CSV table of C-alpha atoms in Angstrom, one decimal:
chain,number,residue,atom,x,y,z
X,855,MET,CA,8.3,19.1,1.4
X,856,SER,CA,7.4,16.4,-1.1
X,857,ALA,CA,5.8,13.1,0.1
X,858,ARG,CA,9.1,11.3,-1.0
X,859,LYS,CA,11.2,13.6,1.1
X,860,ALA,CA,8.7,13.4,4.1
X,861,VAL,CA,8.8,9.7,4.1
X,862,ALA,CA,12.5,9.5,3.7
X,863,ALA,CA,13.1,12.0,6.5
X,864,ALA,CA,10.7,9.7,8.6
X,865,LEU,CA,12.7,6.6,7.7
X,866,CYS,CA,16.1,8.1,8.5
X,867,LEU,CA,14.7,9.2,11.9
X,868,SER,CA,13.5,5.7,12.6
X,869,LEU,CA,16.7,4.1,11.6
X,870,ALA,CA,18.7,6.5,13.8
X,871,LEU,CA,16.5,5.5,16.8
X,872,ALA,CA,16.4,1.7,16.4
X,873,PRO,CA,16.8,-0.6,13.5
X,874,GLY,CA,13.7,-0.9,11.4
X,875,CYS,CA,11.4,0.8,13.8
X,876,ALA,CA,10.5,4.1,15.5
X,877,ALA,CA,10.7,5.0,19.2
X,878,PRO,CA,7.6,5.4,21.2
X,879,PRO,CA,6.6,8.6,22.7
X,880,ARG,CA,8.7,9.4,25.7
X,881,ALA,CA,6.7,9.3,28.8
X,882,PRO,CA,6.3,12.6,30.5
X,883,GLY,CA,8.9,13.2,33.2
X,884,GLY,CA,10.3,9.8,32.9
X,885,GLY,CA,13.0,7.9,31.2
X,886,ALA,CA,14.8,4.6,31.1
X,887,GLY,CA,16.8,5.8,34.0
X,888,ARG,CA,13.7,5.0,36.1
X,889,GLU,CA,13.9,1.6,37.8
X,890,ALA,CA,11.8,-0.8,36.0
X,891,ARG,CA,9.4,-3.1,37.8
X,892,GLY,CA,10.4,-6.6,38.4
X,893,MET,CA,14.0,-5.8,39.5
X,894,GLY,CA,13.8,-7.6,43.0
X,895,GLY,CA,14.7,-11.1,44.0
X,896,GLY,CA,17.4,-13.6,43.2
X,897,VAL,CA,18.2,-15.5,40.3
X,898,THR,CA,15.4,-17.8,38.9
X,899,ASP,CA,15.4,-20.7,36.5
X,900,ARG,CA,13.5,-18.3,34.1
X,901,ASP,CA,16.3,-15.8,34.5
X,902,VAL,CA,18.9,-18.3,33.3
X,903,GLU,CA,16.7,-19.2,30.3
X,904,VAL,CA,16.2,-15.7,29.4
X,905,ALA,CA,19.9,-15.0,29.6
X,906,GLU,CA,20.7,-17.8,27.4
X,907,SER,CA,18.3,-16.7,24.9
X,908,LEU,CA,19.8,-13.2,24.9
X,909,GLY,CA,23.3,-14.8,24.1
X,910,ALA,CA,24.8,-13.9,27.6
X,911,PRO,CA,28.6,-15.1,27.9
X,912,GLU,CA,29.2,-18.3,29.7
X,913,ASP,CA,30.8,-16.6,32.7
X,914,ILE,CA,27.6,-14.7,33.2
X,915,LEU,CA,25.7,-17.9,32.8
X,916,ALA,CA,27.8,-19.8,35.3
X,917,ALA,CA,27.3,-17.1,37.9
X,918,MET,CA,23.5,-17.1,37.5
X,919,ARG,CA,23.4,-20.8,37.6
X,920,ARG,CA,25.1,-20.5,41.0
X,921,GLY,CA,22.4,-18.0,42.1
X,922,GLU,CA,24.4,-15.0,41.7
X,923,TRP,CA,23.8,-11.8,39.6
X,924,PRO,CA,27.3,-11.0,38.3
X,925,THR,CA,26.5,-7.3,37.5
X,926,ALA,CA,23.5,-4.9,38.0
X,927,ARG,CA,23.5,-4.6,34.1
X,928,SER,CA,23.2,-8.3,33.4
X,929,LYS,CA,20.2,-8.3,35.9
X,930,ARG,CA,18.4,-5.3,34.2
X,931,ASN,CA,19.0,-6.8,30.8
X,932,VAL,CA,17.2,-10.0,31.8
X,933,ARG,CA,14.4,-8.4,33.8
X,934,VAL,CA,13.6,-5.9,31.0
X,935,ALA,CA,13.6,-8.8,28.6
X,936,GLU,CA,11.2,-10.7,30.7
X,937,ALA,CA,8.9,-7.7,31.2
X,938,ALA,CA,8.7,-7.4,27.3
X,939,GLU,CA,7.9,-11.2,26.9
X,940,ASP,CA,5.2,-10.8,29.6
X,941,HIS,CA,3.7,-7.4,28.1
X,942,LEU,CA,3.6,-8.9,24.6
X,943,SER,CA,2.1,-12.1,25.6
X,944,GLY,CA,-0.4,-10.5,27.8
X,945,ARG,CA,-1.5,-8.1,24.9
X,946,TYR,CA,-1.5,-10.4,22.1
X,947,GLY,CA,-2.1,-13.9,23.6
X,948,GLU,CA,1.0,-15.4,22.0
X,949,ARG,CA,4.4,-16.6,23.2
X,950,PHE,CA,7.3,-14.3,22.7
X,951,ARG,CA,11.0,-15.0,23.3
X,952,ALA,CA,13.4,-12.1,23.9
X,953,THR,CA,16.6,-12.4,21.9
X,954,ARG,CA,18.3,-8.9,22.2
X,955,VAL,CA,17.9,-6.0,24.8
X,956,LEU,CA,19.3,-2.5,24.3
X,957,VAL,CA,18.8,-0.6,27.7
X,958,SER,CA,19.4,3.1,28.1
X,959,THR,CA,22.5,3.9,30.0
X,960,GLY,CA,23.4,7.6,29.1
X,961,PHE,CA,22.6,10.8,30.7
X,962,MET,CA,19.7,11.5,28.4
X,963,PRO,CA,17.0,8.9,29.1
X,964,GLU,CA,15.7,6.9,26.1
X,965,PRO,CA,13.5,3.8,26.0
X,966,ASP,CA,14.8,0.3,26.5
X,967,THR,CA,14.4,-1.7,23.2
X,968,ILE,CA,13.8,-5.5,23.2
X,969,THR,CA,13.8,-7.8,20.1
X,970,CYS,CA,11.7,-10.9,20.5
X,971,ALA,CA,11.0,-13.9,18.3
X,972,VAL,CA,7.4,-14.8,17.8
X,973,GLU,CA,7.0,-18.3,18.8
X,974,THR,CA,3.3,-19.0,18.4
X,975,GLY,CA,0.4,-17.8,16.2
X,976,GLU,CA,-0.1,-16.6,12.7
X,977,HIS,CA,3.3,-14.7,12.9
X,978,ALA,CA,5.4,-17.4,14.3
X,979,GLY,CA,9.0,-17.3,13.1
X,980,GLU,CA,8.9,-13.5,12.7
X,981,THR,CA,10.6,-10.8,14.8
X,982,CYS,CA,8.7,-8.3,17.0
X,983,VAL,CA,10.4,-5.2,18.6
X,984,ALA,CA,9.1,-3.6,21.6
X,985,SER,CA,10.1,-0.5,23.5
X,986,VAL,CA,9.4,0.6,26.9
X,987,SER,CA,9.9,4.0,28.7
X,988,TYR,CA,9.3,4.6,32.4
X,989,ALA,CA,7.2,7.1,34.3
X,990,GLU,CA,4.7,6.1,36.9
X,991,GLU,CA,3.8,3.3,34.9
X,992,PRO,CA,5.8,1.8,31.9
X,993,VAL,CA,4.8,3.1,28.5
X,994,TRP,CA,5.0,0.3,25.7
X,995,ALA,CA,5.1,0.3,22.0
X,996,ASP,CA,5.8,-2.5,19.5
X,997,ASP,CA,5.7,-3.3,15.9
X,998,TYR,CA,3.3,-6.3,16.2
X,999,LEU,CA,0.6,-4.1,14.7
X,1000,TYR,CA,2.8,-3.9,11.6
X,1001,LEU,CA,3.1,-7.7,11.5
X,1002,ARG,CA,-0.6,-8.1,11.5
X,1003,LEU,CA,-1.7,-5.3,9.2
X,1004,HIS,CA,1.2,-4.6,6.7
X,1005,GLY,CA,0.1,-7.1,4.2
X,1006,GLU,CA,-3.5,-5.8,4.1
X,1007,TYR,CA,-2.4,-2.2,4.1
X,1008,GLU,CA,0.1,-2.7,1.1
X,1009,ARG,CA,-2.4,-4.9,-0.8
X,1010,LYS,CA,-5.0,-2.2,-0.6
X,1011,LEU,CA,-2.7,0.6,-1.8
X,1012,GLY,CA,-1.4,-1.5,-4.5
X,1013,ASP,CA,-4.9,-2.3,-5.8
X,1014,ILE,CA,-5.7,1.4,-5.9
X,1015,ALA,CA,-2.5,2.0,-8.1
X,1016,ARG,CA,-3.3,-0.9,-10.4
X,1017,ASP,CA,-6.9,0.3,-10.7
X,1018,ALA,CA,-5.7,3.7,-12.0
X,1019,PHE,CA,-2.5,2.7,-14.1
X,1020,GLY,CA,-3.1,-1.0,-14.6
X,1021,ASP,CA,-4.4,-0.5,-18.2
X,1022,LEU,CA,-0.9,1.0,-19.3
X,1023,PRO,CA,1.6,-1.2,-21.1
X,1024,GLU,CA,3.7,-3.5,-19.0
X,1025,GLY,CA,6.9,-1.8,-17.9
X,1026,SER,CA,5.6,1.8,-18.3
X,1027,TRP,CA,5.0,2.4,-14.7
X,1028,VAL,CA,6.2,1.3,-11.4
X,1029,MET,CA,4.8,1.6,-7.9
X,1030,GLU,CA,5.8,1.0,-4.3
X,1031,ALA,CA,3.2,0.5,-1.4
X,1032,LYS,CA,4.6,0.3,2.1
X,1033,MET,CA,3.4,0.4,5.6
X,1034,LEU,CA,6.2,1.7,7.9
X,1035,ASP,CA,7.6,-0.9,10.4
X,1036,TYR,CA,7.4,1.3,13.2
X,1037,GLN,CA,6.8,0.5,17.1
X,1038,TYR,CA,3.2,1.7,17.4
X,1039,PRO,CA,2.0,2.8,20.9
X,1040,ALA,CA,-0.5,0.8,22.8
X,1041,ALA,CA,-2.3,4.1,23.2
X,1042,THR,CA,-2.3,7.4,21.1
X,1043,PRO,CA,-3.3,11.0,21.9
X,1044,ASP,CA,-6.6,12.1,21.0
X,1045,ALA,CA,-8.1,15.5,20.1
X,1046,GLN,CA,-9.3,16.2,23.7
X,1047,GLY,CA,-5.8,15.7,25.1
X,1048,GLY,CA,-6.5,12.2,26.4
X,1049,ALA,CA,-5.3,8.8,25.1
X,1050,ARG,CA,-6.9,6.5,22.8
X,1051,GLU,CA,-6.4,2.7,23.2
X,1052,VAL,CA,-5.2,0.8,20.2
X,1053,ALA,CA,-6.9,-2.7,20.7
X,1054,PRO,CA,-4.5,-5.6,20.3
X,1055,ASP,CA,-6.9,-7.0,17.7
X,1056,ALA,CA,-7.5,-3.7,15.9
X,1057,SER,CA,-8.4,-4.0,12.3
X,1058,LEU,CA,-7.0,-1.9,9.6
X,1059,GLU,CA,-10.0,0.2,9.6
X,1060,ASP,CA,-9.8,0.7,13.3
X,1061,ALA,CA,-6.2,1.5,13.2
X,1062,GLY,CA,-6.3,3.9,10.2
X,1063,THR,CA,-5.1,7.0,12.1
X,1064,VAL,CA,-2.4,5.2,13.8
X,1065,VAL,CA,-0.6,3.1,11.1
X,1066,ASP,CA,1.7,5.1,8.7
X,1067,GLY,CA,3.0,4.4,5.2
X,1068,TYR,CA,3.1,5.6,1.6
X,1069,LEU,CA,2.2,5.0,-1.9
X,1070,TRP,CA,4.4,6.1,-4.8
X,1071,VAL,CA,3.7,5.7,-8.4
X,1072,PHE,CA,5.9,6.8,-11.3
X,1073,VAL,CA,5.2,6.7,-15.1
X,1074,SER,CA,8.1,5.9,-17.5
X,1075,PRO,CA,9.6,8.8,-19.5
X,1076,GLU,CA,9.2,6.5,-22.5
X,1077,HIS,CA,5.3,6.6,-22.0
X,1078,GLN,CA,4.4,10.2,-21.7
X,1079,LEU,CA,0.7,10.9,-20.7
X,1080,ALA,CA,-1.3,13.9,-21.6
X,1081,GLU,CA,-1.7,16.3,-18.8
X,1082,GLY,CA,-5.5,15.5,-18.7
X,1083,ASP,CA,-5.0,11.8,-18.6
X,1084,PHE,CA,-2.5,12.1,-15.9
X,1085,ASP,CA,-4.7,14.3,-13.8
X,1086,ALA,CA,-7.7,11.9,-14.2
X,1087,ARG,CA,-5.5,8.8,-13.1
X,1088,ALA,CA,-4.0,10.7,-10.1
X,1089,GLY,CA,-7.5,11.8,-9.0
X,1090,ARG,CA,-8.6,8.2,-9.1
X,1091,VAL,CA,-5.8,7.4,-6.7
X,1092,ARG,CA,-6.4,10.4,-4.4
X,1093,ASP,CA,-10.2,9.7,-4.1
X,1094,ALA,CA,-9.6,6.0,-3.5
X,1095,LEU,CA,-7.1,6.7,-0.8
X,1096,ASP,CA,-9.3,9.2,0.7
X,1097,ALA,CA,-12.1,6.6,0.9
X,1098,LEU,CA,-9.7,4.1,2.4
X,1099,ASP,CA,-9.4,6.1,5.7
X,1100,VAL,CA,-5.8,5.4,6.6
X,1101,HIS,CA,-2.7,7.4,7.4
X,1102,VAL,CA,-0.7,7.4,4.0
X,1103,TYR,CA,1.7,9.6,2.1
X,1104,TRP,CA,1.1,9.4,-1.8
X,1105,GLU,CA,2.8,10.7,-4.8
X,1106,VAL,CA,2.1,10.1,-8.5
X,1107,SER,CA,4.6,11.5,-11.0
X,1108,GLN,CA,5.2,11.4,-14.8
X,1109,ILE,CA,9.1,11.1,-15.1
X,1110,THR,CA,10.7,13.2,-17.9
X,1111,ARG,CA,14.4,12.4,-17.3
X,1112,PRO,CA,15.6,10.3,-20.2
X,1113,LEU,CA,16.4,6.7,-19.2
X,1114,ASP,CA,19.7,6.8,-21.3
X,1115,GLY,CA,20.0,3.1,-21.2
X,1116,ALA,CA,19.2,2.9,-17.6
X,1117,GLU,CA,16.5,0.3,-16.5
X,1118,PHE,CA,13.3,1.9,-15.5
X,1119,THR,CA,12.9,1.0,-11.8
X,1120,MET,CA,11.5,2.2,-8.7
X,1121,GLU,CA,15.1,3.1,-7.4
X,1122,TRP,CA,15.8,5.0,-10.6
X,1123,SER,CA,12.6,6.8,-10.5
X,1124,ARG,CA,12.8,8.0,-6.9
X,1125,TYR,CA,14.6,11.3,-7.5
X,1126,ALA,CA,14.1,11.8,-11.1
X,1127,GLU,CA,12.5,14.9,-12.6
X,1128,TYR,CA,8.8,14.9,-13.6
X,1129,SER,CA,6.6,17.0,-15.7
X,1130,TRP,CA,3.3,16.1,-14.0
X,1131,ASN,CA,3.0,15.4,-10.2
X,1132,SER,CA,0.4,14.9,-7.7
X,1133,THR,CA,0.9,14.5,-4.0
X,1134,GLY,CA,-0.6,14.7,-0.6
X,1135,VAL,CA,-1.1,13.1,2.8
X,1136,PHE,CA,-4.2,11.5,4.3
X,1137,ARG,CA,-4.3,11.0,8.0
X,1138,GLY,CA,-7.2,8.6,8.3
X,1139,ASP,CA,-10.7,9.0,9.4
X,1140,GLU,CA,-10.3,12.0,11.8
């Protein structure tokens, strides 16, 4: 499977699970059918505030203002949202406000997914999505790591491409460097079968095996490179990515399909035929 196809498959899977993000690993023996913590007690002022932020209908809010939970579902939605706000705030030291909740209600347990607005810090105004599965303890994942690191990740991959191909005429090549907007778990399995914690302030270097993304480079059919020249440039990309120590899919291709009046763009190049091609996957400093 080519790097393009592998990344496309990963993206399709993530979109099928939750918009813009991948689901966290399911907790062994658990699921969202397990009772979440913090479900006890009557309606509080915070419960009403969170329900308003979630866009609850007025009849739900009216019942809550009277101190009544109108349904078990509304209570679960609110308390799961509060758990996400508390988890994210405790982990990252910023304030988060839940705006949407999707709780698992089917026979097959799936994680609960909570969308939050980031209200303080460097990423205030952006959106953070968290997911939680339930076993003996909640198992959390979120995409705040993406918010923190994607700019640096994409800039470094772009610099690698420009170093190898930047001397070619303008418009003769295109590239796309992307860190995937996944919900990354707070801990990942290690080689010994245990868990390796991902620090909330982890640098790109520290999170190299956790993050995921890709670099695609395409050379125009109207600017054909000799095989030796192409191989040398692709080798520079490969070596630089290897030294970067991050998880990345990469592919460099010399397109042969004629443009026939089309504009040479990333979208046009994505599935075009090629004469020379180099591809691979680096998994970080393992």
